[in-house]
CSV table of C-alpha atoms and ligand atoms in Angstrom, one decimal:
chain,number,residue,atom,x,y,z
A,6,ARG,CA,132.8,123.4,184.4
A,7,ALA,CA,130.1,125.5,185.9
A,8,LYS,CA,126.8,123.7,186.3
A,9,LEU,CA,124.2,125.1,184.0
A,10,ASP,CA,120.5,125.5,184.9
A,11,GLY,CA,119.2,122.9,182.5
A,12,ARG,CA,115.7,124.2,182.1
A,13,GLY,CA,116.9,127.8,181.5
A,14,VAL,CA,119.3,126.7,178.8
A,15,VAL,CA,116.6,124.6,177.1
A,16,ARG,CA,114.2,127.6,177.1
A,17,PHE,CA,116.9,129.8,175.8
A,18,PHE,CA,117.6,127.5,172.9
A,19,GLN,CA,113.9,126.9,172.1
A,20,GLN,CA,113.4,130.6,171.9
A,21,LYS,CA,116.4,130.9,169.6
A,22,LEU,CA,115.2,128.1,167.4
A,23,HIS,CA,111.7,129.6,167.2
A,24,ASP,CA,113.1,133.0,166.2
A,25,GLU,CA,115.3,131.4,163.6
A,26,LEU,CA,112.4,129.4,162.1
A,27,VAL,CA,110.2,132.4,162.0
A,28,ARG,CA,112.9,134.3,160.2
A,29,GLN,CA,113.5,131.5,157.7
A,30,HIS,CA,109.8,131.2,156.9
A,31,TYR,CA,109.6,135.0,156.4
A,32,LEU,CA,112.7,135.1,154.2
A,33,SER,CA,111.5,132.2,152.0
A,34,ALA,CA,108.3,134.0,151.2
A,35,GLN,CA,110.3,137.1,150.4
A,36,LEU,CA,112.5,135.3,147.9
A,37,GLU,CA,109.8,134.8,145.3
A,38,GLU,CA,108.7,138.4,145.6
A,39,ALA,CA,112.3,139.6,145.5
A,40,LEU,CA,112.8,137.9,142.2
A,41,ASP,CA,109.7,139.5,140.7
A,42,ASN,CA,110.9,142.9,142.1
A,43,GLY,CA,114.4,142.7,140.7
A,44,GLU,CA,116.1,142.8,144.0
A,45,PHE,CA,118.8,140.4,143.0
A,46,SER,CA,122.0,141.3,141.2
A,47,LEU,CA,125.3,139.6,140.3
A,48,HIS,CA,128.5,140.7,141.7
A,49,TYR,CA,131.7,139.5,140.0
A,50,GLN,CA,135.0,138.6,141.6
A,51,PRO,CA,138.1,138.5,139.4
A,52,GLN,CA,140.5,135.5,139.4
A,53,VAL,CA,143.9,136.7,138.4
A,54,SER,CA,146.9,134.8,137.0
A,55,ALA,CA,149.3,134.0,139.8
A,56,ALA,CA,152.2,134.7,137.5
A,57,SER,CA,151.1,137.9,135.8
A,58,GLY,CA,148.2,139.4,137.8
A,59,ARG,CA,146.1,139.6,134.7
A,60,ILE,CA,142.4,139.0,135.1
A,61,GLU,CA,141.5,135.7,133.6
A,62,ASN,CA,138.0,134.9,134.9
A,63,LEU,CA,135.2,136.3,136.9
A,64,GLU,CA,133.1,134.4,139.4
A,65,ALA,CA,129.5,135.5,139.4
A,66,LEU,CA,128.1,135.8,143.0
A,67,LEU,CA,124.5,136.4,143.7
A,68,ARG,CA,123.5,139.3,145.9
A,69,TRP,CA,120.1,140.2,147.4
A,70,GLU,CA,119.4,143.7,148.4
A,71,PRO,CA,115.9,143.8,149.8
A,72,ALA,CA,114.0,147.0,149.3
A,73,GLU,CA,113.8,147.1,153.1
A,74,GLY,CA,116.5,145.9,155.4
A,75,PRO,CA,120.2,145.1,155.0
A,76,PRO,CA,121.7,143.0,152.1
A,77,LEU,CA,121.7,139.2,152.7
A,78,SER,CA,124.5,136.8,152.1
A,79,PRO,CA,123.9,133.9,149.6
A,80,ALA,CA,125.2,131.6,152.3
A,81,GLU,CA,122.0,132.5,154.1
A,82,PHE,CA,119.4,132.7,151.4
A,83,ILE,CA,120.6,130.0,148.9
A,84,PRO,CA,119.9,127.2,151.4
A,85,LEU,CA,116.4,128.7,151.9
A,86,ALA,CA,115.8,129.0,148.2
A,87,GLU,CA,116.8,125.3,147.9
A,88,ARG,CA,114.4,124.2,150.5
A,89,SER,CA,111.5,126.2,149.1
A,90,GLY,CA,112.3,125.3,145.5
A,91,VAL,CA,112.6,128.9,144.3
A,92,ILE,CA,116.3,128.0,143.6
A,93,HIS,CA,115.2,126.9,140.1
A,94,ARG,CA,113.8,130.3,139.1
A,95,MET,CA,116.7,131.9,140.8
A,96,GLY,CA,119.2,129.8,139.0
A,97,ASP,CA,117.6,130.6,135.7
A,98,TRP,CA,117.8,134.2,136.5
A,99,VAL,CA,121.5,133.9,137.3
A,100,ILE,CA,122.3,132.1,134.0
A,101,GLU,CA,120.3,134.7,132.1
A,102,GLU,CA,121.9,137.6,133.8
A,103,ALA,CA,125.4,136.3,133.5
A,104,CYS,CA,124.9,135.7,129.8
A,105,ARG,CA,123.4,139.1,129.3
A,106,GLN,CA,126.3,140.7,131.1
A,107,GLN,CA,128.9,138.7,129.2
A,108,VAL,CA,127.4,139.7,125.9
A,109,GLU,CA,127.5,143.3,127.0
A,110,TRP,CA,131.2,143.0,128.0
A,111,ARG,CA,132.1,141.3,124.7
A,112,ALA,CA,130.3,144.2,122.8
A,113,LYS,CA,132.4,146.6,124.8
A,114,GLY,CA,135.5,144.9,123.5
A,115,PHE,CA,136.4,142.9,126.6
A,116,HIS,CA,137.1,139.5,125.0
A,117,GLU,CA,139.6,137.8,127.4
A,118,HIS,CA,137.7,136.8,130.5
A,119,ARG,CA,135.3,134.0,131.2
A,120,VAL,CA,132.4,134.2,133.7
A,121,ASP,CA,131.7,131.2,135.9
A,122,ILE,CA,128.4,130.7,137.7
A,123,ASN,CA,127.7,128.6,140.8
A,124,VAL,CA,125.3,125.7,140.4
A,125,SER,CA,124.0,123.9,143.5
A,126,GLY,CA,123.1,120.3,143.8
A,127,ARG,CA,119.5,121.1,144.4
A,128,GLN,CA,119.3,122.9,141.0
A,129,LEU,CA,120.4,119.7,139.2
A,130,VAL,CA,117.4,117.8,140.6
A,131,ARG,CA,115.5,119.5,137.9
A,132,PRO,CA,116.3,117.2,135.0
A,133,ASP,CA,116.6,119.9,132.3
A,134,ALA,CA,118.7,122.2,134.4
A,135,LEU,CA,121.9,121.8,132.3
A,136,LYS,CA,120.0,121.7,129.0
A,137,SER,CA,118.5,125.0,129.8
A,138,PHE,CA,122.0,126.3,130.7
A,139,GLU,CA,123.2,125.2,127.2
A,140,ASP,CA,120.0,126.7,125.6
A,141,ALA,CA,120.8,130.0,127.3
A,142,LEU,CA,124.4,130.0,126.0
A,143,GLN,CA,123.1,129.3,122.5
A,144,ARG,CA,120.4,131.9,122.7
A,145,HIS,CA,122.9,134.5,123.6
A,146,GLY,CA,125.4,133.4,121.0
A,147,LEU,CA,127.9,132.4,123.7
A,148,GLY,CA,130.3,129.4,123.9
A,149,PRO,CA,132.8,127.6,126.1
A,150,ARG,CA,135.2,130.5,126.3
A,151,ASP,CA,132.4,132.7,127.7
A,152,ILE,CA,130.6,131.0,130.5
A,153,GLY,CA,131.6,128.1,132.8
A,154,ILE,CA,130.2,126.5,135.9
A,155,GLU,CA,131.3,125.7,139.5
A,156,LEU,CA,130.0,122.6,141.4
A,157,THR,CA,131.0,121.2,144.7
A,158,GLU,CA,132.3,117.7,144.9
A,159,ASN,CA,129.2,116.5,146.7
A,160,VAL,CA,127.1,117.6,143.8
A,161,LEU,CA,129.2,115.3,141.4
A,162,ILE,CA,129.0,112.4,143.8
A,163,GLU,CA,125.3,112.7,144.2
A,164,ALA,CA,124.6,113.4,140.5
A,165,ASP,CA,122.3,110.9,138.7
A,166,GLU,CA,122.9,109.4,135.3
A,167,THR,CA,121.1,112.1,133.3
A,168,VAL,CA,123.0,114.9,135.1
A,169,LEU,CA,126.3,113.1,134.5
A,170,GLU,CA,125.5,112.6,130.8
A,171,ASP,CA,124.7,116.3,130.5
A,172,LEU,CA,127.9,117.2,132.3
A,173,TRP,CA,130.0,115.0,130.0
A,174,ARG,CA,128.3,116.7,127.0
A,175,LEU,CA,129.2,120.1,128.4
A,176,TYR,CA,132.7,118.9,129.1
A,177,HIS,CA,133.2,117.6,125.5
A,178,ARG,CA,131.9,120.9,124.2
A,179,GLY,CA,134.8,122.5,126.1
A,180,ILE,CA,132.7,124.1,128.9
A,181,HIS,CA,134.8,124.8,132.0
A,182,ILE,CA,133.7,122.8,135.0
A,183,ALA,CA,135.3,123.6,138.3
A,184,ILE,CA,135.2,121.8,141.6
A,185,ASP,CA,134.3,124.4,144.2
A,186,ASP,CA,135.5,124.2,147.8
A,187,PHE,CA,137.9,121.4,146.8
A,188,GLY,CA,138.9,119.3,149.8
A,189,THR,CA,136.0,120.0,152.1
A,190,GLY,CA,133.5,117.4,150.8
A,191,TYR,CA,133.0,113.9,152.1
A,192,SER,CA,134.3,112.2,149.0
A,193,SER,CA,137.3,110.1,148.2
A,194,LEU,CA,139.7,111.4,145.6
A,195,SER,CA,138.7,108.7,143.1
A,196,TYR,CA,135.9,110.8,141.8
A,197,LEU,CA,138.5,112.9,140.1
A,198,LYS,CA,139.1,109.9,137.8
A,199,HIS,CA,135.5,109.4,136.8
A,200,PHE,CA,133.9,112.8,136.5
A,201,PRO,CA,134.1,115.6,134.0
A,202,VAL,CA,136.2,118.3,135.6
A,203,THR,CA,138.5,121.0,134.2
A,204,ALA,CA,139.6,122.8,137.3
A,205,LEU,CA,140.0,122.6,141.1
A,206,LYS,CA,139.3,125.5,143.4
A,207,ILE,CA,141.1,124.9,146.7
A,208,ASP,CA,138.9,125.8,149.6
A,209,ARG,CA,139.8,128.9,151.4
A,210,SER,CA,140.1,127.1,154.7
A,211,PHE,CA,143.4,125.5,153.5
A,212,ILE,CA,144.7,128.8,152.1
A,213,HIS,CA,143.9,130.8,155.3
A,214,ASP,CA,146.3,129.1,157.6
A,215,ALA,CA,148.8,127.8,155.0
A,216,PRO,CA,151.5,130.4,156.1
A,217,THR,CA,151.5,129.3,159.7
A,218,GLN,CA,150.1,125.7,159.8
A,219,PRO,CA,152.3,123.0,158.2
A,220,LYS,CA,149.3,120.7,157.7
A,221,ASP,CA,147.2,123.3,155.9
A,222,ARG,CA,150.2,124.1,153.7
A,223,ALA,CA,150.7,120.4,153.0
A,224,ILE,CA,147.1,120.0,151.9
A,225,MET,CA,147.2,123.2,149.8
A,226,GLU,CA,150.4,122.0,148.1
A,227,GLY,CA,149.1,118.5,147.6
A,228,ALA,CA,145.9,119.8,146.0
A,229,ILE,CA,147.9,122.0,143.5
A,230,PHE,CA,150.1,119.0,142.7
A,231,ILE,CA,147.3,116.6,142.2
A,232,GLY,CA,145.4,119.1,140.1
A,233,HIS,CA,148.3,119.7,137.8
A,234,ARG,CA,149.1,116.0,137.5
A,235,LEU,CA,145.6,115.5,136.3
A,236,GLY,CA,145.9,118.3,133.8
A,237,LEU,CA,143.5,120.6,135.7
A,238,GLU,CA,143.6,124.3,136.2
A,239,VAL,CA,144.1,125.1,139.9
A,240,VAL,CA,142.5,128.1,141.6
A,241,ALA,CA,143.1,129.3,145.1
A,242,GLU,CA,140.1,130.8,146.9
A,243,GLY,CA,140.1,133.3,149.7
A,244,VAL,CA,143.6,134.7,149.2
A,245,GLU,CA,143.8,137.6,151.7
A,246,ASN,CA,147.5,138.4,152.1
A,247,ALA,CA,150.9,138.5,150.6
A,248,GLU,CA,152.2,135.5,152.6
A,249,GLN,CA,149.5,133.3,151.1
A,250,LEU,CA,150.1,134.6,147.7
A,251,SER,CA,153.8,134.0,147.8
A,252,LEU,CA,153.3,130.4,148.9
A,253,LEU,CA,150.8,129.9,146.1
A,254,ARG,CA,153.2,131.4,143.5
A,255,GLU,CA,156.0,129.2,144.8
A,256,MET,CA,153.8,126.2,144.2
A,257,HIS,CA,152.8,127.4,140.7
A,258,CYS,CA,149.1,127.7,141.5
A,259,ASP,CA,147.5,129.0,138.3
A,260,LEU,CA,144.8,131.4,139.5
A,261,ILE,CA,144.3,133.5,142.6
A,262,GLN,CA,140.9,134.7,143.8
A,263,GLY,CA,140.5,136.6,147.0
A,264,PHE,CA,140.2,139.9,148.8
A,265,PHE,CA,144.0,140.5,148.5
A,266,PHE,CA,143.4,141.4,144.9
A,267,TYR,CA,139.7,142.1,144.5
A,268,ARG,CA,136.4,141.7,146.4
A,269,PRO,CA,133.3,140.8,144.5
A,270,MET,CA,131.9,143.9,142.9
A,271,PRO,CA,129.1,145.2,140.6
A,272,ALA,CA,129.5,144.8,136.9
A,273,LYS,CA,130.1,148.5,136.4
A,274,ASP,CA,133.2,148.4,138.5
A,275,ILE,CA,134.5,145.4,136.6
A,276,ASP,CA,134.2,147.6,133.4
A,277,ARG,CA,136.8,149.9,134.8
A,278,LEU,CA,139.1,147.0,135.6
A,279,LEU,CA,138.8,145.4,132.2
A,280,GLY,CA,139.3,148.8,130.8
A,281,GLY,CA,142.8,148.7,132.2
A,282,PHE,CA,142.6,150.3,135.6
A,283,VAL,CA,144.4,147.9,137.9
A,284,PRO,CA,144.4,148.6,141.7
A,285,GLY,CA,146.0,145.9,143.8
A,286,SER,CA,148.6,145.0,141.1
A,287,GLU,CA,151.1,146.3,143.6
A,288,GLY,CA,150.6,143.0,145.4
A,289,LEU,CA,152.5,141.3,142.6
A,290,SER,CA,155.7,143.3,142.6
A,291,SER,CA,157.7,140.9,144.7
B,326,LIG,P1,131.7,130.1,146.7
B,326,LIG,O1,131.2,129.7,145.4
B,326,LIG,O2,132.8,129.2,147.3
B,326,LIG,O3,132.1,131.6,146.6
B,326,LIG,C1,133.3,132.2,147.2
B,326,LIG,C2,132.9,132.9,148.4
B,326,LIG,O4,134.0,133.4,149.1
B,326,LIG,C3,132.1,134.2,148.1
B,326,LIG,O5,131.1,134.4,149.2
B,326,LIG,C4,133.1,135.3,148.2
B,326,LIG,O6,132.6,136.6,148.4
B,326,LIG,C5,134.0,134.8,149.3
B,326,LIG,N1,135.4,135.3,149.2
B,326,LIG,C6,136.1,135.5,148.1
B,326,LIG,N2,137.3,136.0,148.4
B,326,LIG,C7,137.4,135.9,149.8
B,326,LIG,C8,138.5,136.2,150.7
B,326,LIG,O7,139.6,136.6,150.4
B,326,LIG,N3,138.2,136.1,152.0
B,326,LIG,C9,136.9,135.6,152.5
B,326,LIG,N4,136.8,135.5,153.8
B,326,LIG,N5,135.9,135.3,151.6
B,326,LIG,C10,136.2,135.5,150.3
B,326,LIG,P2,129.6,134.8,148.9
B,326,LIG,O8,129.5,135.7,147.7
B,326,LIG,O9,129.0,135.2,150.2
B,326,LIG,O10,129.0,133.4,148.5
B,326,LIG,C11,128.9,132.3,149.3
B,326,LIG,C12,128.4,131.1,148.6
B,326,LIG,O11,127.1,131.2,148.2
B,326,LIG,C13,129.3,130.7,147.4
B,326,LIG,O12,130.5,130.1,147.8
B,326,LIG,C14,128.3,129.8,146.7
B,326,LIG,O13,128.4,128.5,147.2
B,326,LIG,C15,127.0,130.4,147.0
B,326,LIG,N6,126.5,131.2,145.9
B,326,LIG,C16,126.8,132.5,145.5
B,326,LIG,N7,126.2,132.9,144.4
B,326,LIG,C17,125.5,131.8,144.0
B,326,LIG,C18,124.6,131.5,142.8
B,326,LIG,O14,124.4,132.4,142.0
B,326,LIG,N8,124.1,130.3,142.8
B,326,LIG,C19,124.3,129.3,143.7
B,326,LIG,N9,123.7,128.1,143.5
B,326,LIG,N10,125.1,129.5,144.8
B,326,LIG,C20,125.7,130.7,144.9
B,327,LIG,MG1,132.0,129.3,143.7
B,328,LIG,MG1,134.3,128.2,146.8
B,329,LIG,MG1,132.5,128.2,149.5
């Protein structure tokens, strides 16, 4: 290994860290303003039946397009929003917008699909977060077939009594509760026995290499098997090619989400899909 100039390296990383902190501070301040200015929107990514290719659900994914500068990924700004606390307002906005859009779709005659929103752990620190979710549904005249939620396993593990009670209430009302990024948390499988869950979303890291890596394939297959034995719906995330799809179909995975079928897109593009226009369905003719 080449010997590095220690001090030069330290200076380099200090500068990087400094730049990054400045950028984060700047972005946090922008988030509040961006909410006021309506710079956020929801994109929707279809989940299709592995068997039929039919669109069953849509995942709502937050997008930020600042008035100036390029769009930012939620992977970048959600953690910032969590740290600064603006995640609560942002989460309220997401629920409200998803409900509004779903009501609009229903009015247009699109009755089949459900919309699922992402809820982060930090959002549930606010004790009334799930109650305000239920209130929003009620206010919009929506029910369990209309809107569901996605949580990561860590969120369930770390949830306190009140949150769990609320989740159980949602569950008993028939609200769809999916475990997002399944298999990537630091939890034992036993939580699947104790928590209110209706679906597993297998993380895309396992899907990605399943065609070439026996271990990834084993984990993917195992997850589908466990999910089904527990009576859960199983969704594969990040499906990008025909090889992955064909394995998932062989294993009777229920739903497929990924660029191979559809990328996340604005609501108006979803209108065309729900209206019957189906690009990408050629992927299923095998
Ligand atoms: P997630 O919930 O696991 O969402 C799936 C992510 O995978 C999305 O990234 C989606 O665009 C991406 N994806 C879907 N299909 C493919 C594929 O075939 N290949 C690849 N490489 N990627 C694919 P996105 O939209 O950038 O969102 C990132 C994360 O940000 C989400 O991960 C979620 O944890 C969080 N997020 C997004 N919207 C919201 C929101 O409204 N509220 C909260 N709390 N978190 C959100
Ligand atoms: Mg998700
Ligand atoms: Mg996910
Ligand atoms: Mg993810």
